Short mmCIF file of C-alpha atoms in Angstrom, two decimals:
data_model
loop_
_atom_site.label_atom_id
_atom_site.label_comp_id
_atom_site.label_asym_id
_atom_site.label_seq_id
_atom_site.Cartn_x
_atom_site.Cartn_y
_atom_site.Cartn_z
CA MET A 1 74.94 -45.30 33.56
CA ASN A 2 75.40 -42.31 35.73
CA PHE A 3 72.10 -40.56 35.89
CA ARG A 4 71.02 -38.45 38.76
CA TRP A 5 67.18 -37.93 39.14
CA GLU A 6 66.28 -34.42 39.97
CA TRP A 7 62.57 -34.28 40.78
CA GLU A 8 63.14 -31.10 42.74
CA VAL A 9 62.91 -29.44 39.40
CA PHE A 10 59.14 -29.25 39.85
CA LEU A 11 59.68 -26.86 42.92
CA ARG A 12 61.67 -24.47 40.94
CA ASP A 13 60.19 -21.23 40.11
CA THR A 14 59.15 -20.73 36.54
CA GLY A 15 60.12 -17.03 36.66
CA GLY A 16 56.36 -16.08 36.78
CA GLY A 17 55.89 -16.54 40.65
CA GLU A 18 54.71 -20.12 40.48
CA THR A 19 56.51 -23.50 40.50
CA TYR A 20 56.65 -25.88 37.63
CA LEU A 21 54.43 -28.25 39.56
CA HIS A 22 51.82 -25.49 39.72
CA TRP A 23 52.20 -24.93 35.96
CA MET A 24 51.94 -28.64 35.35
CA PHE A 25 48.68 -28.92 37.27
CA SER A 26 47.22 -25.88 35.51
CA ALA A 27 48.28 -27.54 32.21
CA TRP A 28 46.57 -30.80 33.30
CA GLY A 29 43.41 -28.70 33.94
CA TRP A 30 43.55 -27.45 30.30
CA THR A 31 44.00 -30.97 29.08
CA LEU A 32 40.95 -32.02 31.03
CA SER A 33 38.87 -29.05 29.96
CA VAL A 34 39.79 -29.48 26.24
CA ALA A 35 38.96 -33.21 26.48
CA ALA A 36 35.70 -32.84 28.42
CA CYS A 37 34.25 -30.10 26.36
CA ALA A 38 35.24 -31.97 23.09
CA TRP A 39 33.80 -35.17 24.47
CA ILE A 40 30.37 -33.43 25.05
CA ILE A 41 30.39 -32.23 21.48
CA ALA A 42 31.48 -35.60 20.20
CA ILE A 43 28.72 -37.47 21.96
CA LEU A 44 26.01 -34.99 21.05
CA PHE A 45 26.94 -34.71 17.38
CA GLY A 46 27.94 -38.48 17.17
CA ALA A 47 24.48 -39.54 18.54
CA VAL A 48 22.63 -37.32 16.06
CA ILE A 49 24.81 -38.13 13.10
CA GLY A 50 24.92 -41.86 13.81
CA THR A 51 21.16 -41.97 14.26
CA LEU A 52 20.68 -40.09 10.97
CA ARG A 53 22.77 -42.70 9.21
CA THR A 54 20.07 -45.34 10.02
CA VAL A 55 16.93 -43.36 9.22
CA PRO A 56 14.89 -44.12 6.00
CA SER A 57 15.38 -40.72 4.61
CA LEU A 58 18.03 -40.87 1.90
CA LEU A 59 18.89 -37.29 2.06
CA LEU A 60 19.51 -37.24 5.82
CA ALA A 61 21.48 -40.41 5.69
CA ARG A 62 23.69 -39.08 2.87
CA LEU A 63 24.33 -35.81 4.75
CA ALA A 64 25.24 -37.78 7.84
CA ASN A 65 27.54 -40.02 5.70
CA ALA A 66 29.26 -36.92 4.28
CA TRP A 67 29.85 -35.62 7.85
CA VAL A 68 31.54 -38.87 8.91
CA GLU A 69 33.68 -39.08 5.78
CA LEU A 70 34.74 -35.49 6.06
CA PHE A 71 35.87 -35.62 9.60
CA ARG A 72 37.43 -39.09 9.75
CA ASN A 73 39.46 -38.83 6.52
CA ILE A 74 41.48 -35.79 7.42
CA PRO A 75 44.34 -36.18 10.02
CA LEU A 76 43.52 -34.54 13.41
CA LEU A 77 46.42 -32.29 13.38
CA VAL A 78 45.50 -30.98 9.89
CA GLN A 79 42.04 -30.38 11.04
CA ILE A 80 43.31 -28.32 13.96
CA PHE A 81 45.33 -26.19 11.63
CA ILE A 82 42.39 -25.85 9.26
CA TRP A 83 40.16 -24.59 12.06
CA TYR A 84 42.86 -22.37 13.43
CA HIS A 85 44.35 -20.90 10.22
CA VAL A 86 42.13 -21.55 7.26
CA ILE A 87 38.64 -21.10 8.47
CA PRO A 88 39.09 -17.75 10.29
CA SER A 89 40.70 -16.25 7.36
CA LEU A 90 37.78 -17.22 5.25
CA TYR A 91 35.25 -16.10 7.74
CA LYS A 92 36.42 -13.14 9.64
CA PRO A 93 34.26 -13.22 12.76
CA LEU A 94 35.89 -16.44 13.82
CA GLN A 95 39.18 -14.51 14.33
CA GLU A 96 37.68 -13.27 17.52
CA VAL A 97 37.03 -16.73 18.79
CA PRO A 98 39.58 -18.00 21.35
CA SER A 99 41.72 -20.93 20.07
CA PHE A 100 40.42 -23.03 23.00
CA ILE A 101 36.94 -23.02 21.53
CA LEU A 102 38.36 -23.78 17.98
CA VAL A 103 40.34 -26.74 19.34
CA VAL A 104 37.33 -28.07 21.25
CA PHE A 105 35.25 -28.03 18.07
CA ALA A 106 38.04 -29.51 15.96
CA LEU A 107 38.64 -32.39 18.33
CA GLY A 108 34.82 -32.68 19.15
CA PHE A 109 33.89 -32.93 15.47
CA PHE A 110 36.69 -35.32 14.72
CA THR A 111 35.68 -37.66 17.49
CA SER A 112 31.96 -37.20 16.65
CA ALA A 113 32.64 -38.96 13.32
CA ARG A 114 33.98 -41.89 15.11
CA VAL A 115 31.24 -41.92 17.76
CA ALA A 116 28.65 -41.67 14.97
CA GLU A 117 30.09 -44.87 13.40
CA GLN A 118 29.72 -46.63 16.81
CA VAL A 119 26.12 -45.33 17.30
CA ARG A 120 25.16 -46.49 13.85
CA ALA A 121 26.61 -49.87 14.47
CA GLY A 122 24.87 -50.12 17.81
CA ILE A 123 21.51 -49.29 16.19
CA GLN A 124 22.07 -51.73 13.32
CA SER A 125 23.05 -54.55 15.66
CA LEU A 126 19.50 -54.41 17.10
CA PRO A 127 16.84 -56.74 15.51
CA ASP A 128 14.59 -55.01 12.96
CA GLY A 129 11.78 -56.28 15.03
CA GLN A 130 12.60 -53.72 17.76
CA ARG A 131 11.90 -50.95 15.34
CA TYR A 132 8.78 -52.71 14.14
CA ALA A 133 7.60 -53.19 17.74
CA GLY A 134 8.11 -49.44 18.54
CA LEU A 135 6.31 -48.28 15.41
CA ALA A 136 3.54 -50.83 15.70
CA MET A 137 2.51 -49.54 19.10
CA GLY A 138 2.07 -46.13 17.65
CA LEU A 139 5.37 -44.46 18.48
CA THR A 140 6.49 -42.03 15.90
CA LEU A 141 9.92 -42.64 14.40
CA PRO A 142 11.71 -40.19 16.60
CA GLN A 143 9.99 -41.69 19.68
CA THR A 144 11.09 -45.09 18.57
CA TYR A 145 14.62 -44.02 18.47
CA ARG A 146 14.32 -42.27 21.74
CA PHE A 147 12.62 -44.86 23.81
CA VAL A 148 13.39 -48.11 22.04
CA LEU A 149 16.51 -48.09 19.81
CA LEU A 150 18.99 -45.54 21.32
CA PRO A 151 18.83 -46.77 25.01
CA MET A 152 19.81 -50.28 23.78
CA ALA A 153 22.27 -49.04 21.17
CA PHE A 154 24.16 -46.87 23.74
CA ARG A 155 24.33 -49.77 26.23
CA ILE A 156 25.83 -51.99 23.43
CA ILE A 157 28.48 -49.44 22.54
CA VAL A 158 29.79 -48.58 26.04
CA PRO A 159 32.92 -50.49 25.42
CA PRO A 160 34.01 -48.80 22.15
CA LEU A 161 32.89 -45.54 23.67
CA THR A 162 35.30 -46.21 26.50
CA SER A 163 38.18 -46.43 23.97
CA GLU A 164 36.95 -43.26 22.38
CA SER A 165 36.83 -41.49 25.65
CA MET A 166 40.25 -42.44 26.53
CA ASN A 167 41.36 -41.38 22.94
CA ILE A 168 39.95 -37.95 23.33
CA ILE A 169 42.19 -37.36 26.40
CA LYS A 170 45.21 -38.44 24.50
CA ASN A 171 44.23 -36.69 21.36
CA SER A 172 43.74 -33.42 23.26
CA SER A 173 47.55 -33.23 23.17
CA VAL A 174 47.27 -31.83 19.64
CA ALA A 175 46.09 -28.66 21.11
CA PHE A 176 49.68 -27.70 21.82
CA ALA A 177 49.91 -26.92 18.13
CA VAL A 178 47.73 -23.87 18.60
CA SER A 179 49.35 -22.81 21.85
CA ILE A 180 46.82 -24.04 24.36
CA SER A 181 48.79 -24.34 27.49
CA GLU A 182 47.91 -28.01 27.99
CA LEU A 183 50.11 -30.95 29.25
CA THR A 184 52.12 -31.46 26.02
CA LEU A 185 52.87 -27.87 25.52
CA PHE A 186 53.85 -27.76 29.23
CA ALA A 187 56.28 -30.64 28.65
CA LEU A 188 57.78 -29.07 25.58
CA GLN A 189 58.45 -25.72 27.26
CA ALA A 190 59.29 -26.96 30.67
CA GLN A 191 61.92 -29.37 29.48
CA GLU A 192 63.49 -26.61 27.40
CA GLU A 193 63.61 -24.15 30.30
CA THR A 194 64.78 -26.61 32.88
CA SER A 195 66.81 -28.98 30.80
CA ARG A 196 65.23 -31.85 32.82
CA GLY A 197 63.29 -33.45 29.97
CA ILE A 198 63.25 -36.95 31.49
CA GLU A 199 61.52 -35.87 34.77
CA VAL A 200 59.17 -33.51 32.97
CA TYR A 201 58.07 -36.12 30.29
CA LEU A 202 57.80 -38.91 32.84
CA ALA A 203 55.48 -36.75 35.02
CA VAL A 204 53.44 -35.75 32.12
CA THR A 205 53.26 -39.42 30.97
CA GLY A 206 52.13 -40.38 34.40
CA LEU A 207 49.34 -37.75 34.40
CA TYR A 208 48.09 -38.81 31.01
CA MET A 209 48.07 -42.49 32.03
CA LEU A 210 46.30 -41.68 35.33
CA THR A 211 43.62 -39.65 33.58
CA ALA A 212 43.01 -42.30 30.82
CA PHE A 213 42.79 -44.93 33.42
CA ALA A 214 40.34 -42.92 35.56
CA VAL A 215 38.18 -42.58 32.50
CA ASN A 216 38.39 -46.34 31.87
CA ARG A 217 37.25 -47.07 35.45
CA LEU A 218 34.50 -44.46 35.26
CA MET A 219 33.15 -46.11 32.00
CA ALA A 220 33.42 -49.50 33.53
CA PHE A 221 31.22 -48.22 36.39
CA VAL A 222 28.75 -46.75 33.91
CA GLU A 223 28.72 -50.11 32.02
CA GLN A 224 27.95 -51.90 35.24
CA ARG A 225 25.11 -49.49 36.12
CA VAL A 226 23.28 -49.55 32.82
CA ARG A 227 23.46 -53.25 32.27
CA VAL A 228 20.13 -54.77 31.59
CA PRO A 229 19.00 -57.47 33.91
CA GLY A 230 18.57 -60.88 32.23
CA THR A 231 21.29 -60.24 29.71
CA LEU A 232 24.69 -61.83 29.42
CA GLY A 233 26.99 -60.88 32.26
CA ALA A 234 24.37 -58.94 34.27
CA ALA A 235 24.04 -59.43 37.91
CA ARG A 236 20.59 -60.96 38.55
CA MET B 1 -18.45 -54.80 8.19
CA ALA B 2 -14.78 -55.01 7.13
CA MET B 3 -12.23 -54.16 9.88
CA ILE B 4 -9.33 -54.95 7.50
CA GLU B 5 -9.65 -54.94 3.79
CA MET B 6 -6.88 -55.55 1.29
CA LYS B 7 -7.51 -54.81 -2.37
CA ASN B 8 -5.13 -56.11 -5.03
CA LEU B 9 -2.05 -55.69 -2.96
CA SER B 10 1.29 -56.15 -4.71
CA LYS B 11 4.74 -55.68 -3.38
CA TRP B 12 8.19 -55.96 -4.84
CA TYR B 13 11.67 -56.18 -3.29
CA GLY B 14 13.60 -54.76 -6.29
CA SER B 15 12.53 -56.93 -9.22
CA PHE B 16 11.28 -59.72 -7.04
CA GLN B 17 7.62 -59.76 -6.44
CA VAL B 18 6.82 -60.88 -2.93
CA LEU B 19 3.12 -60.19 -2.96
CA LYS B 20 0.94 -60.73 -6.01
CA ASP B 21 -2.45 -59.10 -6.25
CA CYS B 22 -3.60 -60.19 -2.79
CA SER B 23 -7.25 -59.31 -1.85
CA THR B 24 -9.01 -60.39 1.27
CA ARG B 25 -10.88 -59.00 4.27
CA VAL B 26 -11.21 -59.51 7.95
CA ASP B 27 -14.60 -58.54 9.29
CA ARG B 28 -15.27 -57.22 12.76
CA GLY B 29 -15.04 -60.02 15.33
CA GLU B 30 -13.70 -62.41 12.86
CA VAL B 31 -10.54 -64.49 13.28
CA VAL B 32 -8.52 -65.28 10.15
CA VAL B 33 -5.55 -67.50 10.06
CA VAL B 34 -3.11 -67.13 7.36
CA CYS B 35 -0.81 -70.13 6.69
CA GLY B 36 1.51 -71.34 3.89
CA PRO B 37 5.02 -72.53 3.31
CA SER B 38 7.90 -70.31 4.48
CA GLY B 39 8.80 -67.66 1.90
CA SER B 40 5.15 -67.50 0.74
CA GLY B 41 4.75 -63.89 1.87
CA LYS B 42 2.52 -64.35 4.87
CA SER B 43 4.69 -62.23 7.22
CA THR B 44 5.11 -59.60 4.60
CA LEU B 45 1.38 -59.52 4.03
CA ILE B 46 0.54 -58.95 7.69
CA LYS B 47 3.21 -56.30 8.01
CA CYS B 48 1.60 -54.44 5.16
CA VAL B 49 -1.64 -54.32 7.22
CA ASN B 50 -0.16 -51.59 9.51
CA ALA B 51 2.37 -50.28 7.04
CA LEU B 52 5.41 -51.69 8.74
CA GLU B 53 6.19 -52.82 5.22
CA ARG B 54 5.37 -50.42 2.34
CA PHE B 55 3.66 -51.82 -0.74
CA GLN B 56 3.73 -50.44 -4.26
CA GLN B 57 0.26 -51.36 -5.50
CA GLY B 58 -3.14 -51.89 -4.17
CA GLU B 59 -4.92 -50.67 -1.04
CA VAL B 60 -5.22 -51.67 2.65
CA ILE B 61 -8.13 -50.20 4.58
CA ILE B 62 -8.37 -50.47 8.28
CA ASP B 63 -11.68 -49.33 9.76
CA GLY B 64 -12.32 -47.11 6.72
CA ILE B 65 -8.86 -45.54 6.73
CA SER B 66 -6.52 -46.14 3.78
CA VAL B 67 -3.19 -47.18 5.18
CA GLY B 68 -1.14 -46.30 2.16
CA ALA B 69 -2.71 -42.87 1.42
CA PRO B 70 -0.31 -40.00 1.74
CA GLY B 71 -2.09 -38.06 4.50
CA THR B 72 -2.71 -40.90 6.81
CA ASP B 73 -1.59 -40.43 10.38
CA LEU B 74 0.28 -43.83 10.55
CA PRO B 75 1.32 -43.62 14.31
CA ARG B 76 -2.29 -42.93 15.28
CA LEU B 77 -3.64 -45.73 13.13
CA ARG B 78 -1.03 -48.23 14.35
CA ALA B 79 -1.76 -47.41 17.96
CA ARG B 80 -5.22 -48.88 17.37
CA VAL B 81 -3.91 -52.03 15.78
CA GLY B 82 -2.20 -54.42 18.21
CA MET B 83 0.74 -56.50 16.86
CA VAL B 84 2.54 -59.55 18.31
CA PHE B 85 5.78 -60.72 16.73
CA GLN B 86 7.50 -64.06 16.25
CA HIS B 87 10.44 -63.05 18.46
CA PHE B 88 8.31 -61.15 21.08
CA GLU B 89 10.22 -57.98 20.56
CA LEU B 90 9.75 -56.69 24.16
CA PHE B 91 12.05 -53.81 24.98
CA PRO B 92 14.93 -55.48 26.86
CA HIS B 93 15.98 -52.40 28.73
CA LEU B 94 12.47 -51.80 30.24
CA SER B 95 10.88 -53.77 33.05
CA ILE B 96 7.84 -55.77 32.08
CA MET B 97 5.58 -53.01 33.58
CA GLU B 98 7.40 -50.38 31.65
CA ASN B 99 6.95 -52.37 28.45
CA LEU B 100 3.24 -52.22 29.12
CA THR B 101 2.98 -48.51 29.97
CA LEU B 102 5.33 -47.03 27.39
CA GLY B 103 2.81 -46.86 24.64
CA GLN B 104 -0.05 -45.95 26.86
CA ILE B 105 1.80 -42.87 28.29
CA ARG B 106 3.67 -41.67 25.20
CA VAL B 107 1.05 -42.55 22.61
CA LEU B 108 -2.19 -42.56 24.29
CA GLY B 109 -1.22 -39.79 26.73
CA ARG B 110 -2.48 -41.70 29.78
CA GLY B 111 -1.18 -40.86 33.20
CA ALA B 112 1.38 -43.10 34.85
CA ASP B 113 -1.07 -44.34 37.45
CA GLU B 114 -3.77 -45.25 34.93
CA ALA B 115 -1.23 -46.88 32.57
CA ARG B 116 0.04 -48.93 35.60
CA ASP B 117 -3.43 -50.00 36.60
CA LYS B 118 -4.19 -51.17 33.10
CA GLY B 119 -0.83 -52.96 33.06
CA VAL B 120 -1.54 -54.82 36.27
CA LYS B 121 -4.91 -55.92 35.07
CA LEU B 122 -3.51 -57.27 31.76
CA LEU B 123 -0.57 -58.94 33.48
CA GLU B 124 -3.15 -60.62 35.75
CA ARG B 125 -5.08 -61.71 32.70
CA VAL B 126 -2.13 -63.48 31.18
CA GLY B 127 -1.02 -64.83 34.49
CA LEU B 128 2.12 -62.93 35.01
CA ARG B 129 1.27 -60.34 37.76
CA GLU B 130 4.26 -61.39 39.82
CA GLN B 131 6.66 -60.64 36.97
CA ALA B 132 5.84 -56.97 36.68
CA GLU B 133 9.18 -55.65 37.90
CA LYS B 134 11.38 -58.17 36.13
CA PHE B 135 12.98 -57.61 32.81
CA PRO B 136 12.23 -59.40 29.54
CA GLY B 137 15.54 -61.36 29.58
CA GLN B 138 14.54 -62.92 32.86
CA LEU B 139 11.34 -64.56 31.55
CA SER B 140 10.89 -67.76 29.47
CA GLY B 141 9.85 -67.41 25.78
CA GLY B 142 6.28 -68.27 26.58
CA GLN B 143 6.05 -65.76 29.36
CA GLN B 144 7.63 -63.12 27.09
CA GLN B 145 5.06 -63.70 24.26
CA ARG B 146 2.25 -63.41 26.84
CA VAL B 147 3.71 -60.09 28.05
CA ALA B 148 3.86 -59.08 24.35
CA ILE B 149 0.15 -59.89 24.00
CA ALA B 150 -0.65 -57.92 27.07
CA ARG B 151 1.44 -54.99 25.86
CA ALA B 152 -0.56 -54.88 22.60
CA LEU B 153 -3.90 -55.16 24.52
CA ALA B 154 -2.85 -52.26 26.81
CA MET B 155 -3.50 -49.96 23.93
CA ASP B 156 -7.16 -51.05 23.71
CA PRO B 157 -6.63 -52.15 20.05
CA MET B 158 -9.66 -52.55 17.71
CA CYS B 159 -7.86 -55.54 16.08
CA MET B 160 -4.83 -57.68 16.69
CA LEU B 161 -2.20 -58.89 14.18
CA PHE B 162 -0.15 -61.90 15.12
CA ASP B 163 2.95 -62.74 13.11
CA GLU B 164 3.83 -66.37 13.83
CA PRO B 165 3.43 -65.89 17.59
CA THR B 166 4.36 -69.43 18.62
CA SER B 167 6.97 -70.43 15.96
CA ALA B 168 9.98 -69.39 18.04
CA LEU B 169 8.75 -71.04 21.24
CA ASP B 170 9.78 -74.34 22.72
CA PRO B 171 6.92 -76.89 22.24
CA GLU B 172 6.05 -76.87 25.96
CA MET B 173 5.34 -73.16 25.90
CA ILE B 174 3.16 -73.02 22.86
CA ASN B 175 -0.01 -73.86 24.68
CA GLU B 176 0.20 -71.18 27.26
CA VAL B 177 0.40 -68.61 24.44
CA LEU B 178 -2.38 -70.22 22.36
CA ASP B 179 -4.64 -70.34 25.41
CA VAL B 180 -4.38 -66.59 25.75
CA MET B 181 -5.09 -66.17 22.01
CA VAL B 182 -8.06 -68.55 22.15
CA GLU B 183 -9.53 -66.63 24.90
CA LEU B 184 -9.04 -63.39 23.13
CA ALA B 185 -10.72 -64.87 20.02
CA GLN B 186 -13.63 -66.06 22.09
CA GLU B 187 -14.10 -62.66 23.45
CA GLY B 188 -14.74 -61.30 20.09
CA MET B 189 -11.41 -59.58 19.24
CA THR B 190 -10.86 -59.17 15.54
CA MET B 191 -7.75 -61.17 14.78
CA MET B 192 -5.49 -61.86 11.84
CA CYS B 193 -2.91 -64.57 12.69
CA VAL B 194 -0.07 -65.82 10.55
CA SER B 195 0.32 -69.25 12.08
CA HIS B 196 0.93 -72.96 11.41
CA GLU B 197 -1.06 -73.92 14.51
CA MET B 198 -3.89 -75.83 12.78
CA GLY B 199 -5.36 -76.77 16.02
CA PHE B 200 -5.74 -73.25 16.97
CA ALA B 201 -7.23 -72.54 13.46
CA ARG B 202 -9.67 -75.47 13.88
CA LYS B 203 -10.69 -74.11 17.30
CA VAL B 204 -11.27 -70.45 16.78
CA ALA B 205 -10.81 -69.44 13.05
CA ASN B 206 -13.73 -68.35 10.94
CA ARG B 207 -11.62 -68.39 7.92
CA VAL B 208 -8.23 -69.76 6.69
CA ILE B 209 -6.05 -68.11 4.09
CA PHE B 210 -3.50 -70.21 2.39
CA MET B 211 -0.56 -68.44 0.66
CA ASP B 212 2.05 -69.66 -1.76
CA ARG B 213 4.73 -67.89 -3.67
CA GLY B 214 3.09 -64.34 -2.80
CA GLU B 215 -0.29 -65.28 -3.86
CA ILE B 216 -3.51 -65.93 -1.85
CA VAL B 217 -4.26 -69.38 -3.17
CA GLU B 218 -7.09 -70.25 -1.00
CA ASP B 219 -9.30 -68.12 1.10
CA ALA B 220 -12.03 -70.31 2.65
CA LEU B 221 -14.18 -70.87 5.57
CA LYS B 222 -12.54 -73.02 8.15
CA GLU B 223 -14.91 -75.96 7.55
CA ASP B 224 -14.28 -75.87 3.80
CA PHE B 225 -10.47 -75.42 4.22
CA PHE B 226 -10.06 -78.45 6.46
CA GLY B 227 -12.77 -80.40 4.82
CA LYS B 228 -12.00 -80.07 1.09
CA PRO B 229 -9.21 -77.65 0.16
CA ARG B 230 -9.74 -76.75 -3.49
CA SER B 231 -6.18 -76.24 -4.50
CA GLU B 232 -3.70 -79.04 -4.87
CA ARG B 233 -0.97 -76.87 -3.26
CA ALA B 234 -3.11 -76.46 -0.14
CA GLN B 235 -3.74 -80.14 0.09
CA GLN B 236 -0.11 -80.83 -0.09
CA PHE B 237 0.74 -78.31 2.48
CA LEU B 238 -1.90 -79.65 4.83
CA SER B 239 -0.85 -83.28 4.38
CA LYS B 240 2.66 -82.29 5.22
CA ILE B 241 1.97 -80.36 8.40
CA LEU B 242 -0.89 -82.58 9.66
CA HIS B 243 1.10 -85.76 8.99
CA HIS B 244 2.29 -86.41 12.57
#
């Protein structure tokens, strides 16, 4: 095989007064922004919806179920298109909203359904006695969740949340579909303009891997920090 | 005067009736032990007292307040009823001291210092002062159960409920927990205890209730219960557990 690497391609000017390297890093910034904002939404909504799925109120539990089923049974890409094309034409004020926001909500809600499932599983894995003990000392049900159930449930689900946090970085690549200038869109456009697809894709792949790996290490650190003394695997 | 009064309590899980028309009372300062074979409804009965379990028929009245009535402020009522569970149910992510102060601060509105002082006193009382900064997972079962009793006492309860407090413990740890309970009984605490510890019952109980298949079969003074149980089922039960 007679292939010649041409990494200098990243020093070429894009025609807009910046190099492809610049562009790539700014695209990386968009990827991180989409993922981070969507993650915050996913955790907030996931915590609330997952909690509601375990409360005694049938109505609230059903609403939460509906949320989960709605957002996890539709492919992410289709959801993005619905947010971008369908909802704004049904509800005009949304046409003014930047597509970045729409993508963040689409990805955030999609992931919130998955986080909600983990939160629910985490809460349900706790013995019933924990809920009883909280209520028996006079805590209200919300206080029992806040001080007793959720702190333990979240500790239990750190490992699956790690996967979910890594997924959200990778899933943010669908934002290219609505022209957010993130890494995947950069890769598509840059390889077309430069004809150096191999270098471009490899560089982008590297950045995705680096980011996901960094998230993984960060979550491992969090897991270590919140570990409860006296439980399996904890440093005494 | 009745601290806890149950009137014709019935409860169903679906079509299965777990409690059948149970009536009894625990007077102020009285210690009542509830025993019976497993599945007889003892734990369900005691959980109905502070409405951790809902019941469909009948009435439970604590200190004059009906537990099942729609307007009852359950958290407030529960705060005045201490409860100790079979599996301790300390909060594993909180230190021993935080376990003791959580309810005082969040429910009773005490300041952190006041709650801590109270916690220290109670830990001293159950002999675990040095363990205050440890976590539940670092303590033995007997120690955890003593902390659980201290946690309940931290709320200054008017009565205490014990749901098989020693049945998850290794034999050598049972006595350290029973000792604390005996002391509590001798101080005049109103107590309702689901327990198979007949030695404990003999020592401090005023009355013994025997349950079988969701019914209160026998509700007798301690002397009568151990002397001449009226029902055949209670006799059988006693002969089985007192055999060794």
